Short mmCIF file of C-alpha atoms in Angstrom, two decimals:
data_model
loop_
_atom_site.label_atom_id
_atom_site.label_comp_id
_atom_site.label_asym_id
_atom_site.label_seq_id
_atom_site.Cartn_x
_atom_site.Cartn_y
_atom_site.Cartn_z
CA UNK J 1 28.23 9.68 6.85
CA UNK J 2 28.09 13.26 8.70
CA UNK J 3 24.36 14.83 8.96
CA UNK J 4 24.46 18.34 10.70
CA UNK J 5 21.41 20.62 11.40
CA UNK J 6 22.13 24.49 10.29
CA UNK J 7 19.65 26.95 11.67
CA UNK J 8 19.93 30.32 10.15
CA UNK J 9 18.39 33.17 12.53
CA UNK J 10 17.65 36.37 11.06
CA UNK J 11 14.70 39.40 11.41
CA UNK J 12 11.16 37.82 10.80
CA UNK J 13 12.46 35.02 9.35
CA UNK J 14 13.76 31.61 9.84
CA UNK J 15 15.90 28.92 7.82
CA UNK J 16 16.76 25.80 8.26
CA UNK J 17 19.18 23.73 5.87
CA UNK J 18 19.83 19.37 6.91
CA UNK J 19 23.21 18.72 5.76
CA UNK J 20 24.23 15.04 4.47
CA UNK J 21 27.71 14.81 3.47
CA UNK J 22 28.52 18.29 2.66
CA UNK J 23 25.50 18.40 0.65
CA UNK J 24 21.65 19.71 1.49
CA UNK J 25 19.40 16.71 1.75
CA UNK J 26 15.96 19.47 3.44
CA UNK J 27 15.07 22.59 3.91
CA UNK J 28 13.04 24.61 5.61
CA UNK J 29 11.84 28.04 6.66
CA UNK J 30 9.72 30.36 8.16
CA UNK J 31 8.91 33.90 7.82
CA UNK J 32 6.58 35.86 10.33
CA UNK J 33 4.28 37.64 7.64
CA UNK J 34 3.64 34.22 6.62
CA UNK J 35 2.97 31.85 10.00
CA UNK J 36 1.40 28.50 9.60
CA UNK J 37 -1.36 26.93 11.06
CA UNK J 38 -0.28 23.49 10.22
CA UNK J 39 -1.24 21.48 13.40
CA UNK J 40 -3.27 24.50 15.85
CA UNK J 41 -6.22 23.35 17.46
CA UNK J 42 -9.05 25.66 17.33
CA UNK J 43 -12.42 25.56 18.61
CA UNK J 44 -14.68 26.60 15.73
CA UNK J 45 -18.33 27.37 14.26
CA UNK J 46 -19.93 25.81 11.57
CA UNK J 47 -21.01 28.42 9.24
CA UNK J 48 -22.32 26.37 6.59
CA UNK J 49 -22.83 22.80 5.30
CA UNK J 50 -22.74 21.61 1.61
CA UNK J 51 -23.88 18.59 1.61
CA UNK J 52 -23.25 18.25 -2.41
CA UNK J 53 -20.06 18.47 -1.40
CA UNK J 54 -19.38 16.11 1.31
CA UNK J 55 -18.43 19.43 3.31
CA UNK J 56 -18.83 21.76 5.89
CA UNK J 57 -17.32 25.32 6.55
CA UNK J 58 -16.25 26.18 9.87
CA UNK J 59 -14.97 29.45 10.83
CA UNK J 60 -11.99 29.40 13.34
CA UNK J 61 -11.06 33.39 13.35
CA UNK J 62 -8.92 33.33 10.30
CA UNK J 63 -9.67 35.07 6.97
CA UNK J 64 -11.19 31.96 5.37
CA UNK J 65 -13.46 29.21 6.52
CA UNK J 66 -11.88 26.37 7.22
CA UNK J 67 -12.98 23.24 4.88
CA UNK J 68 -14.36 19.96 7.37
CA UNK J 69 -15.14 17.14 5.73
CA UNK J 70 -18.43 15.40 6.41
CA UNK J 71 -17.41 11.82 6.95
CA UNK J 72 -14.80 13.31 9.02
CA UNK J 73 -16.92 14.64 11.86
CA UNK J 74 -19.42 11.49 11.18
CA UNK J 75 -16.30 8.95 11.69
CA UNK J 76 -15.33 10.64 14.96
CA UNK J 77 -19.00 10.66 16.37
CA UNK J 78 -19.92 7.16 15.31
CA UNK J 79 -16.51 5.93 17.06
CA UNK J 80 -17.03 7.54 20.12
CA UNK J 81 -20.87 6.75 20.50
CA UNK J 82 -19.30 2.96 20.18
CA UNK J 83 -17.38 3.15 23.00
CA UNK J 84 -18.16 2.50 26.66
CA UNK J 85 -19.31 5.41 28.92
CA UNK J 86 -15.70 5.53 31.23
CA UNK J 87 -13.52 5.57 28.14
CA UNK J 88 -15.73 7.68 25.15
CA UNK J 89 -13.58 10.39 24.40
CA UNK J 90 -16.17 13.27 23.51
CA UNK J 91 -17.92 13.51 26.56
CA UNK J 92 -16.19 16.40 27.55
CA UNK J 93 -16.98 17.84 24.29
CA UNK J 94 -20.52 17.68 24.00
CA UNK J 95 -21.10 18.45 27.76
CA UNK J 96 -19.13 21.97 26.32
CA UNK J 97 -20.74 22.13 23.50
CA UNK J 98 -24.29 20.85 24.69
CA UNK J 99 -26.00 23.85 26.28
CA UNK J 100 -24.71 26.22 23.49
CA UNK J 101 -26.02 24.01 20.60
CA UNK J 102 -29.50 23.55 22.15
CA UNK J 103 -30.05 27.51 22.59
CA UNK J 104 -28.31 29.53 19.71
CA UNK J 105 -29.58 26.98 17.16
CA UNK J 106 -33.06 27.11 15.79
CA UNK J 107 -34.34 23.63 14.88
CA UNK J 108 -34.92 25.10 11.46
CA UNK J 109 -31.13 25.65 10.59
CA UNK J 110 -30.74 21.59 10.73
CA UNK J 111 -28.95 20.22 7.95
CA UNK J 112 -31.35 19.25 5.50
CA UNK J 113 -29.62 15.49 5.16
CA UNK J 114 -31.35 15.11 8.88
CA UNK J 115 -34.73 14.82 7.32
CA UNK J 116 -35.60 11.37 6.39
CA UNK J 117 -34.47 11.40 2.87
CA UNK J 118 -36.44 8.86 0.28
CA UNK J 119 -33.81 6.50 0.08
CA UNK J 120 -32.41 6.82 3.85
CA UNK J 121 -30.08 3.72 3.11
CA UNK J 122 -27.98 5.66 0.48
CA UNK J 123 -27.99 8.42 2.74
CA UNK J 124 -26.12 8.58 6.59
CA UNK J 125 -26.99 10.84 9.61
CA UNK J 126 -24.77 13.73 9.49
CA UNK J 127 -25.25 15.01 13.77
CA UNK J 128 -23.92 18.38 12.51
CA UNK J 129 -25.68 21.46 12.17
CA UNK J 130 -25.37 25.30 11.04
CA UNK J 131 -24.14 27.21 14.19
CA UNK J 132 -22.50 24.21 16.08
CA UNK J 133 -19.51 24.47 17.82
CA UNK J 134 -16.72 21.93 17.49
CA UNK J 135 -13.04 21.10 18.19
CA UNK J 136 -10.97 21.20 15.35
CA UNK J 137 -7.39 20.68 14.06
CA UNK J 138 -5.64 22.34 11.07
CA UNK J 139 -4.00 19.30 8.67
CA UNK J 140 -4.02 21.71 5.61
CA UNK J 141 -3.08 24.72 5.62
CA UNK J 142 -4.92 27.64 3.48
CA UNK J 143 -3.47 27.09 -0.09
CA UNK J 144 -4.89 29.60 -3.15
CA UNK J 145 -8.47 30.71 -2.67
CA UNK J 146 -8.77 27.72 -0.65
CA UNK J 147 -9.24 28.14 3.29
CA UNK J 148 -6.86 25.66 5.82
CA UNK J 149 -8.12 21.73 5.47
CA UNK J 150 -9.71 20.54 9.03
CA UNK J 151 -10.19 18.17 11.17
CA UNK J 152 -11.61 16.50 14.03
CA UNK J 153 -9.65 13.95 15.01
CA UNK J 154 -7.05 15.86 16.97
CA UNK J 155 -2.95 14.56 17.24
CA UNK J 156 -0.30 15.79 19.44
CA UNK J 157 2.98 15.16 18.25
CA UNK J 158 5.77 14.81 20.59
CA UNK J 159 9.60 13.55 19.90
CA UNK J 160 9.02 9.87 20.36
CA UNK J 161 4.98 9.40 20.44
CA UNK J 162 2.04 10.78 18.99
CA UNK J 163 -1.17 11.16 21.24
CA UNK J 164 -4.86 11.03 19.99
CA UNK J 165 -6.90 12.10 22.83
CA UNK J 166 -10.08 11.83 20.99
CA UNK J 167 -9.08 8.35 19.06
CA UNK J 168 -8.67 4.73 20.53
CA UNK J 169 -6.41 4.10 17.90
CA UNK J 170 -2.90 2.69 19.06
CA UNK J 171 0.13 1.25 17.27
CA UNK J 172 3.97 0.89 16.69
CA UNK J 173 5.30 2.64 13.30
CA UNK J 174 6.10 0.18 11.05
CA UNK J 175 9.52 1.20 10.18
CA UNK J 176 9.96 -0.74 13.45
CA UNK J 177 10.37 -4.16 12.11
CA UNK J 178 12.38 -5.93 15.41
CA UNK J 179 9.64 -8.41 16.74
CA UNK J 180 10.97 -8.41 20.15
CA UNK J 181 11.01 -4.15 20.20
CA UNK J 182 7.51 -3.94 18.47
CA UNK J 183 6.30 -6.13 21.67
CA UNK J 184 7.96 -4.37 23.93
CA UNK J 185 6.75 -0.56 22.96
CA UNK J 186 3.39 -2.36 22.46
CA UNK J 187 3.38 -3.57 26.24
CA UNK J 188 4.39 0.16 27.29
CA UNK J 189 1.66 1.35 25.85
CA UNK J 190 -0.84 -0.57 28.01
CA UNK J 191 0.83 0.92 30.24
CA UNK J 192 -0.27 4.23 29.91
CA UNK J 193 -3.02 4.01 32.12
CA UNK J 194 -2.86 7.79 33.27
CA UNK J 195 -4.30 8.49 30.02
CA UNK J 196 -8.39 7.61 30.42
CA UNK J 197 -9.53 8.47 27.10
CA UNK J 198 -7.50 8.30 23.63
CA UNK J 199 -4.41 6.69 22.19
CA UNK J 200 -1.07 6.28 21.29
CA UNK J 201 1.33 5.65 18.33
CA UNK J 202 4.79 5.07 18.72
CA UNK J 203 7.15 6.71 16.44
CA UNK J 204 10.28 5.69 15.03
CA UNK J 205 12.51 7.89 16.56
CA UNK J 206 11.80 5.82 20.12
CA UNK J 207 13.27 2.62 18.83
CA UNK J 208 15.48 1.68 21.67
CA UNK J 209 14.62 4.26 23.67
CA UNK J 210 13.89 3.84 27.24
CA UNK J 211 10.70 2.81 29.12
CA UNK J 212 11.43 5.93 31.58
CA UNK J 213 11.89 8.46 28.28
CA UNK J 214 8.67 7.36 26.69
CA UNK J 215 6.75 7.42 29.84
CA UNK J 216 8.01 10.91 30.73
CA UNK J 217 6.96 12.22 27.12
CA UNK J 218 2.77 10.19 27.34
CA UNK J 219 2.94 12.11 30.46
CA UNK J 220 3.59 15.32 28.82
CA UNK J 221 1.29 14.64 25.67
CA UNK J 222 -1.57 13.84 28.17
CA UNK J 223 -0.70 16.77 30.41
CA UNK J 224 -0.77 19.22 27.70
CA UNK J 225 -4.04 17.56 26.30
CA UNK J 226 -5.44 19.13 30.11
CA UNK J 227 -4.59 22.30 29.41
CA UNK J 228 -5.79 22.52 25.97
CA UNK J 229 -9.67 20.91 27.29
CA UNK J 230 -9.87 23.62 29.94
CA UNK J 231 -8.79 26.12 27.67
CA UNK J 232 -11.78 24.80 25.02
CA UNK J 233 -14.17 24.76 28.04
CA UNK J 234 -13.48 28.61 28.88
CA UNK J 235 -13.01 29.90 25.75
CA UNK J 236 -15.97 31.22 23.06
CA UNK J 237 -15.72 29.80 19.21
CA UNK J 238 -14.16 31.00 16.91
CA UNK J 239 -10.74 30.89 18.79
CA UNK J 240 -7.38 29.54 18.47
CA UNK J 241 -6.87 27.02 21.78
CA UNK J 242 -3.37 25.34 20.89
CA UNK J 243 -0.84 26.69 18.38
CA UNK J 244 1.49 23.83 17.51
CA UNK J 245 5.10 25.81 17.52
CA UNK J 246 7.83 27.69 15.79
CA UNK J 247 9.78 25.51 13.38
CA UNK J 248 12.84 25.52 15.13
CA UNK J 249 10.39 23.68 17.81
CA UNK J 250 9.64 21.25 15.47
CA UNK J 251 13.12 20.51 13.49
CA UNK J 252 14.62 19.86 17.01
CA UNK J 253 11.44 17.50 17.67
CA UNK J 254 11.71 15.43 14.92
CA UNK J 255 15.16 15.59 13.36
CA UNK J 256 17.33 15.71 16.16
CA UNK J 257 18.10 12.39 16.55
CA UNK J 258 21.07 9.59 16.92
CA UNK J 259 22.16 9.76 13.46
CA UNK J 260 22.49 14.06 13.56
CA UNK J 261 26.42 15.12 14.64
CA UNK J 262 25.70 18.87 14.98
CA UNK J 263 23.35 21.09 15.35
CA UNK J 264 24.38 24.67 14.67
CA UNK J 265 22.24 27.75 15.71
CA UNK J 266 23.59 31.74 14.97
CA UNK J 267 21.23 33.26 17.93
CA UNK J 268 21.87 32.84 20.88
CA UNK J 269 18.28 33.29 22.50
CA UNK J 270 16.98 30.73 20.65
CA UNK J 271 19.92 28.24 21.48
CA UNK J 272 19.36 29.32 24.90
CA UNK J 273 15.63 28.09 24.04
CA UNK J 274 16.96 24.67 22.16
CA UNK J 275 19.11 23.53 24.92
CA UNK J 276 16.49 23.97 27.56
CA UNK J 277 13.75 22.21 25.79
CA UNK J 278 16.22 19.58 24.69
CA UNK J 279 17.53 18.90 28.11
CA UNK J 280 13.88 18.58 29.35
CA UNK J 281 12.62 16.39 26.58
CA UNK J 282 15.47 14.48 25.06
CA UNK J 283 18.01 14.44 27.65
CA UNK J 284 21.35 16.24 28.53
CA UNK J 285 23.39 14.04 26.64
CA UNK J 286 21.95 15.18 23.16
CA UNK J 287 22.37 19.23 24.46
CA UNK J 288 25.80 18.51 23.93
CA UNK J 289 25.58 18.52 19.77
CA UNK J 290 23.95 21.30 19.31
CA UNK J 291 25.97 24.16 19.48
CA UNK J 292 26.01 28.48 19.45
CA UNK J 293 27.94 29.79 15.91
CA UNK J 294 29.36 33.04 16.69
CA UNK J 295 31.33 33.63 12.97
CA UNK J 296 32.07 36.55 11.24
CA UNK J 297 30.74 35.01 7.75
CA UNK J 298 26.99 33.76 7.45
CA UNK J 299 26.73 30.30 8.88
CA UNK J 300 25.66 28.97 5.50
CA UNK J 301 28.32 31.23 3.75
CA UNK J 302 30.71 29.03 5.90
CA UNK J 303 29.35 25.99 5.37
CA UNK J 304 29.31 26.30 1.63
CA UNK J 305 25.67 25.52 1.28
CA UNK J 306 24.52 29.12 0.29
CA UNK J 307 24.68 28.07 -3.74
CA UNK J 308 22.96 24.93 -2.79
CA UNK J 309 19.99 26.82 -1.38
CA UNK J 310 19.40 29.12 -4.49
CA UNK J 311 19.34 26.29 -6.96
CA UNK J 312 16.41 25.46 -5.41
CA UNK J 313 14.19 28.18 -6.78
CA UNK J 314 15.98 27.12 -10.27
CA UNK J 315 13.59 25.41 -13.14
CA UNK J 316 16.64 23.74 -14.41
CA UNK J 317 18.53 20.89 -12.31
CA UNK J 318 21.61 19.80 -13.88
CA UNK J 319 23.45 16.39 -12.92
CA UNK J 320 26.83 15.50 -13.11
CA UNK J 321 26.70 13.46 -16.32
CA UNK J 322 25.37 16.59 -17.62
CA UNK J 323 21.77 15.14 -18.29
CA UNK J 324 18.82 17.61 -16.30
CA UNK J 325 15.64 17.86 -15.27
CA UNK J 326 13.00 20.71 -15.50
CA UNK J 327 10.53 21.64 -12.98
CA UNK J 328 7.37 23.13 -13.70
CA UNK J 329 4.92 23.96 -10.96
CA UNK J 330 1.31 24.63 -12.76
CA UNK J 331 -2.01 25.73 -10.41
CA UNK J 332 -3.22 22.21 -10.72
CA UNK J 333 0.36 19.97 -10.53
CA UNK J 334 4.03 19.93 -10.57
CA UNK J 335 5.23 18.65 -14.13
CA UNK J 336 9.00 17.34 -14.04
CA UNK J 337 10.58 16.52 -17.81
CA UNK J 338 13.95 14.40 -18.08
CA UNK J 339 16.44 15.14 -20.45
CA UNK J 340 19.75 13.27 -21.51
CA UNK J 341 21.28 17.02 -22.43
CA UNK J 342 25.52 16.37 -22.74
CA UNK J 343 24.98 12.66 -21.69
CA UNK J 344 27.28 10.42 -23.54
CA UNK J 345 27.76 6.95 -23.63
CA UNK J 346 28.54 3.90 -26.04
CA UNK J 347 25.90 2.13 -24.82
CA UNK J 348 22.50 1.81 -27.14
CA UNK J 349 20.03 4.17 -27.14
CA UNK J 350 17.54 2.15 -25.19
CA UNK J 351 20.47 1.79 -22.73
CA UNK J 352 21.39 5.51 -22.60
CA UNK J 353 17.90 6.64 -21.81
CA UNK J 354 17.40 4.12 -18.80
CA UNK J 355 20.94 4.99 -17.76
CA UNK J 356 19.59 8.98 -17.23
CA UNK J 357 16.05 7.84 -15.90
CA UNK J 358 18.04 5.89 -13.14
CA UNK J 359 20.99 8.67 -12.31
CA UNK J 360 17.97 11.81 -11.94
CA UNK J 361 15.78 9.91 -9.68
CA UNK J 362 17.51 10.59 -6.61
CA UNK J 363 17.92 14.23 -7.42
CA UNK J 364 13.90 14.41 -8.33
CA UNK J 365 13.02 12.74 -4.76
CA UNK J 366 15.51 15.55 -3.18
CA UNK J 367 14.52 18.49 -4.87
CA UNK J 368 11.06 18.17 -3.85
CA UNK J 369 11.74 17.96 -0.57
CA UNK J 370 13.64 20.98 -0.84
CA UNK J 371 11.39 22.64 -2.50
CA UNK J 372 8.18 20.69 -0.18
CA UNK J 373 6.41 20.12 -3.68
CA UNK J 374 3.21 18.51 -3.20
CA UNK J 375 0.08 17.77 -4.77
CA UNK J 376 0.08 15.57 -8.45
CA UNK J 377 3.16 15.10 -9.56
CA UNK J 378 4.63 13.85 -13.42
CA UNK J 379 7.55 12.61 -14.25
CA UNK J 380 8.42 12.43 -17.92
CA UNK J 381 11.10 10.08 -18.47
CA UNK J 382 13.35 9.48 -21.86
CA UNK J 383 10.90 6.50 -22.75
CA UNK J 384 11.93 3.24 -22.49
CA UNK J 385 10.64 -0.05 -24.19
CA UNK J 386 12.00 -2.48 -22.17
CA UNK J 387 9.60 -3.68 -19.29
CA UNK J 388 12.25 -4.69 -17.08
CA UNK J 389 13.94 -1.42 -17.09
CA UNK J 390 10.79 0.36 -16.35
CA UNK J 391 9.73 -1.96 -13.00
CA UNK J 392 13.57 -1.57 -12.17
CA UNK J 393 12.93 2.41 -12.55
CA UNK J 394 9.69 2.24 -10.71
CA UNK J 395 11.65 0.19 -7.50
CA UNK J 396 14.60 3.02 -7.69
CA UNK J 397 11.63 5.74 -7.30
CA UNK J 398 9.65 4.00 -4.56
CA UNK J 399 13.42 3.42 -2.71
CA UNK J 400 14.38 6.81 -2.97
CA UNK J 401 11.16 8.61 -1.61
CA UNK J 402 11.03 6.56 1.43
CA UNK J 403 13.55 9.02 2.76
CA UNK J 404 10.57 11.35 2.20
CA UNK J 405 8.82 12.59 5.56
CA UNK J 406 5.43 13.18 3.58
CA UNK J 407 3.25 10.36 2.36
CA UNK J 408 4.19 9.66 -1.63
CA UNK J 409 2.38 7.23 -3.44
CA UNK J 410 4.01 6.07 -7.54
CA UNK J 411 1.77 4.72 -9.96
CA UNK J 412 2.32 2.57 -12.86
CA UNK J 413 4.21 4.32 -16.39
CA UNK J 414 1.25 5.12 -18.30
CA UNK J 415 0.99 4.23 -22.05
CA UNK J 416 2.32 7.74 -23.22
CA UNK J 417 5.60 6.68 -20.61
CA UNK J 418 4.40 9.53 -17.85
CA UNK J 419 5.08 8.66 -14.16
CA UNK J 420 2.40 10.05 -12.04
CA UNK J 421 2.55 10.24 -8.78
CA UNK J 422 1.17 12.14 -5.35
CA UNK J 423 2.99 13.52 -2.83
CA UNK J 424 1.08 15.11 0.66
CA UNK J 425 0.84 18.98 0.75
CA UNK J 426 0.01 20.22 3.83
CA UNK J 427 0.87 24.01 2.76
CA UNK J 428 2.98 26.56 0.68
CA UNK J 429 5.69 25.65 -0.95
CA UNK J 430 9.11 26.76 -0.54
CA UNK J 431 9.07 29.26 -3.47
CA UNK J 432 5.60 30.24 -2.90
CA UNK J 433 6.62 31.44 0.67
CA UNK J 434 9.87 33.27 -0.83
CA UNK J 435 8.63 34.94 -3.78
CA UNK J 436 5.61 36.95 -5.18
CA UNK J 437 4.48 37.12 -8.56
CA UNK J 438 6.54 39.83 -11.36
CA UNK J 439 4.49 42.66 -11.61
CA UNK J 440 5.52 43.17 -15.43
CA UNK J 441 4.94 39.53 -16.60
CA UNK J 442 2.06 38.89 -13.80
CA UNK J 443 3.54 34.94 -13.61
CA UNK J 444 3.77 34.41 -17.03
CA UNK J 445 7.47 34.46 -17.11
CA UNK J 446 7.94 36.28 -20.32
CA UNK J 447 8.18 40.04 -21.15
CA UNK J 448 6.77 41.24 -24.52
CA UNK J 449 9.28 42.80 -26.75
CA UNK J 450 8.31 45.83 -28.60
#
């Protein structure tokens, strides 16, 4: 199986295409009128709290509030008050934070859930009030009318390992299953004593990686955790203290891997960029897959992927059989219908419509991950009586979305034979990004004749 990495560089914009086979399994891109916040640490003000809503608005210098919710910043504070004085990871924040707090904050602008409300058991503590200044990470971003989802239990991402600094949390991912290798990343984690506060999770791109690889990289987490707590101590809320990266950043972080033959890049400052950060990361051995395409012919023009790439802003997703799917994205979910179409087969019609449910449920799982649909989802299959044939679709479902990068969770068929299901969405859309609405039809799709 061949799986290359095509990085398409052009003005103000970015694309990225994962090849499996000949065929695109992801894609992603990146335009600079449209830059994500997905991941940027900002130190923040809260502007106002809703406590009918479990929420809090923070401003963090963009265009909207940013949406915190209230167990959130309660779960962080209770954890850390838990802990012992040496290893509570806040300490830093509120002695920041303190001084400010007590002085630009009348006692009046308290939330009101601080009062002693008459049944105080139903009712927490929230330590958060109007004016505050906190540390905060964007894990949404802005999406409609809606400002970018926060939070304040920071993550730093690197290739191999994720680092919490403000979380004691530590693990192994469980796609390691080995015994012997979940011990041993486990026992190089307690190793990690450079880090005083916070913890670790091992991903699954360091199975079988080296102790010396996945020390180097803690190092750099925990060093790069330094800068961005003297940054938060000298700068003034709202402002933005770490921005996470360009995406050709992250693609190389987590997709260049083992399993990847190739990576191709068409510009040569940012290969020049690739191989240094590679070399310095990863290692020297994996600079020498990625390589500088210097073609006459567009680099996905050569690779014969270009068609690929515009049948994903198609409603209509034809298989080989000839059976389709349609895909509807509504404000509220994405709405996917099966149909048999030129299917044909001797088998029975019960037989015929589990046949299609079974061959378009790879090609669902794909296209939204080439399209990054997220959100609800349903899935209206040809219905099917048999109860076997539905847990068997179910399995095929569950098997092909663990290929999936975001969190998906499938619930049962429902009694009208709809598949529902969730899939994370941590911002636009592929076609969102790409396209604006008609100004003749204003979305609706349809023209009026006469």
């Amino acid at each position: 199986m061949s799986r290359e990495i095509l990085i398409h560089v052009q003005k103000e914009e970015r694309q990225v295409a994962i090849v499996e086979n000949g065929r695109v399994d992801d894609f992603h891109i990146e335009l600079d009128r449209y830059q994500s916040l997905l991941g940027n640490v900002y130190k923040g003000k809260v502007e106002s709290i809703l406590p009918s809503i479990n929420a809090a608005f923070v401003n963090i210098g963009q265009e909207k509030n940013g949406f915190l919710y209230l167990t959130d910043f309660m779960e962080t504070s209770s954890s850390s008050q838990e802990d012992n004085e040496t290893d509570r990871p806040k300490n830093f924040l509120a002695k920041i934070f303190r001084k400010r707090n007590k002085t630009s904050v009348p006692e009046s602008q308290k939330i009101a859930s601080q009062e002693k409300p008459k049944n105080s058991q139903a009712q927490p503590e929230i330590a958060l009030k109007i004016g505050q200044e906190i540390l905060v990470q964007v894990e949404k971003d802005p999406f409609g009318d809606k400002g970018a989802r926060l939070t304040t239990h920071i993550s730093l991402p690197g290739r191999f390992i994720v680092y919490m600094p403000l979380d004691r949390q530590t693990g192994v991912s469980r796609k390691i299953d080995n015994i012997e290798e979940r011990k041993r990343l486990k026992d190089l984690v307690k190793s990690f004593t450079f880090a005083r506060t916070g913890g670790f999770i091992i991903r699954t791109a360091s199975l079988k990686q080296g102790d010396r690889e996945l020390l180097r990289e803690a190092r750099f987490l925990y060093g790069l955790w330094m800068k961005i707590k003297k940054k938060t101590e000298e700068e003034s809320a709202p402002s933005l203290i770490y921005a996470e990266g360009e995406l050709t950043w992250k693609i190389v972080r987590d997709y260049l891997t083992e399993k990847v033959d190739l990576l191709i890049i068409d510009a040569e400052e940012e290969y020049q960029k690739i191989c240094k950060f590679v070399q310095m990361l990863i290692g020297k051995e994996m600079v020498n897959k990625i390589q500088l395409y210097q073609g006459t012919i567009p680099l996905f023009e050569a690779k014969g992927i270009s068609k690929d790439l515009k049948k994903i802003y198609d409603t209509h997703v034809y298989s080989k059989s000839g059976a389709y799917i349609v895909i509807e994205p509504t404000e509220g979910l994405i709405v996917i219908d099966v149909n048999s179409g030129k299917f044909k087969t001797k088998a029975s019609p019960g037989e015929a419509a589990f046949m299609v449910n079974m061959e378009v449920v790879p090609e669902i799982a794909r296209q939204l991950r080439l399209r990054d649909l997220g959100g609800i989802i349903v899935i209206d299959f040809i219905d099917m009586v048999r109860e076997d044939y539905k847990r068997r679709l179910l399995e095929n479902l569950e098997r092909c979305l663990t290929r999936d990068s975001a969190k998906t969770e499938v619930f049962k068929i429902s009694a009208l034979g709809l598949v529902e299901m969730t899939r994370a969405r941590t911002g636009k859309n592929i076609e969102s990004i790409s396209f604006g609405k008609c100004p003749f039809c204003h979305g609706r799709g349809r023209v009026k004749i006469g």
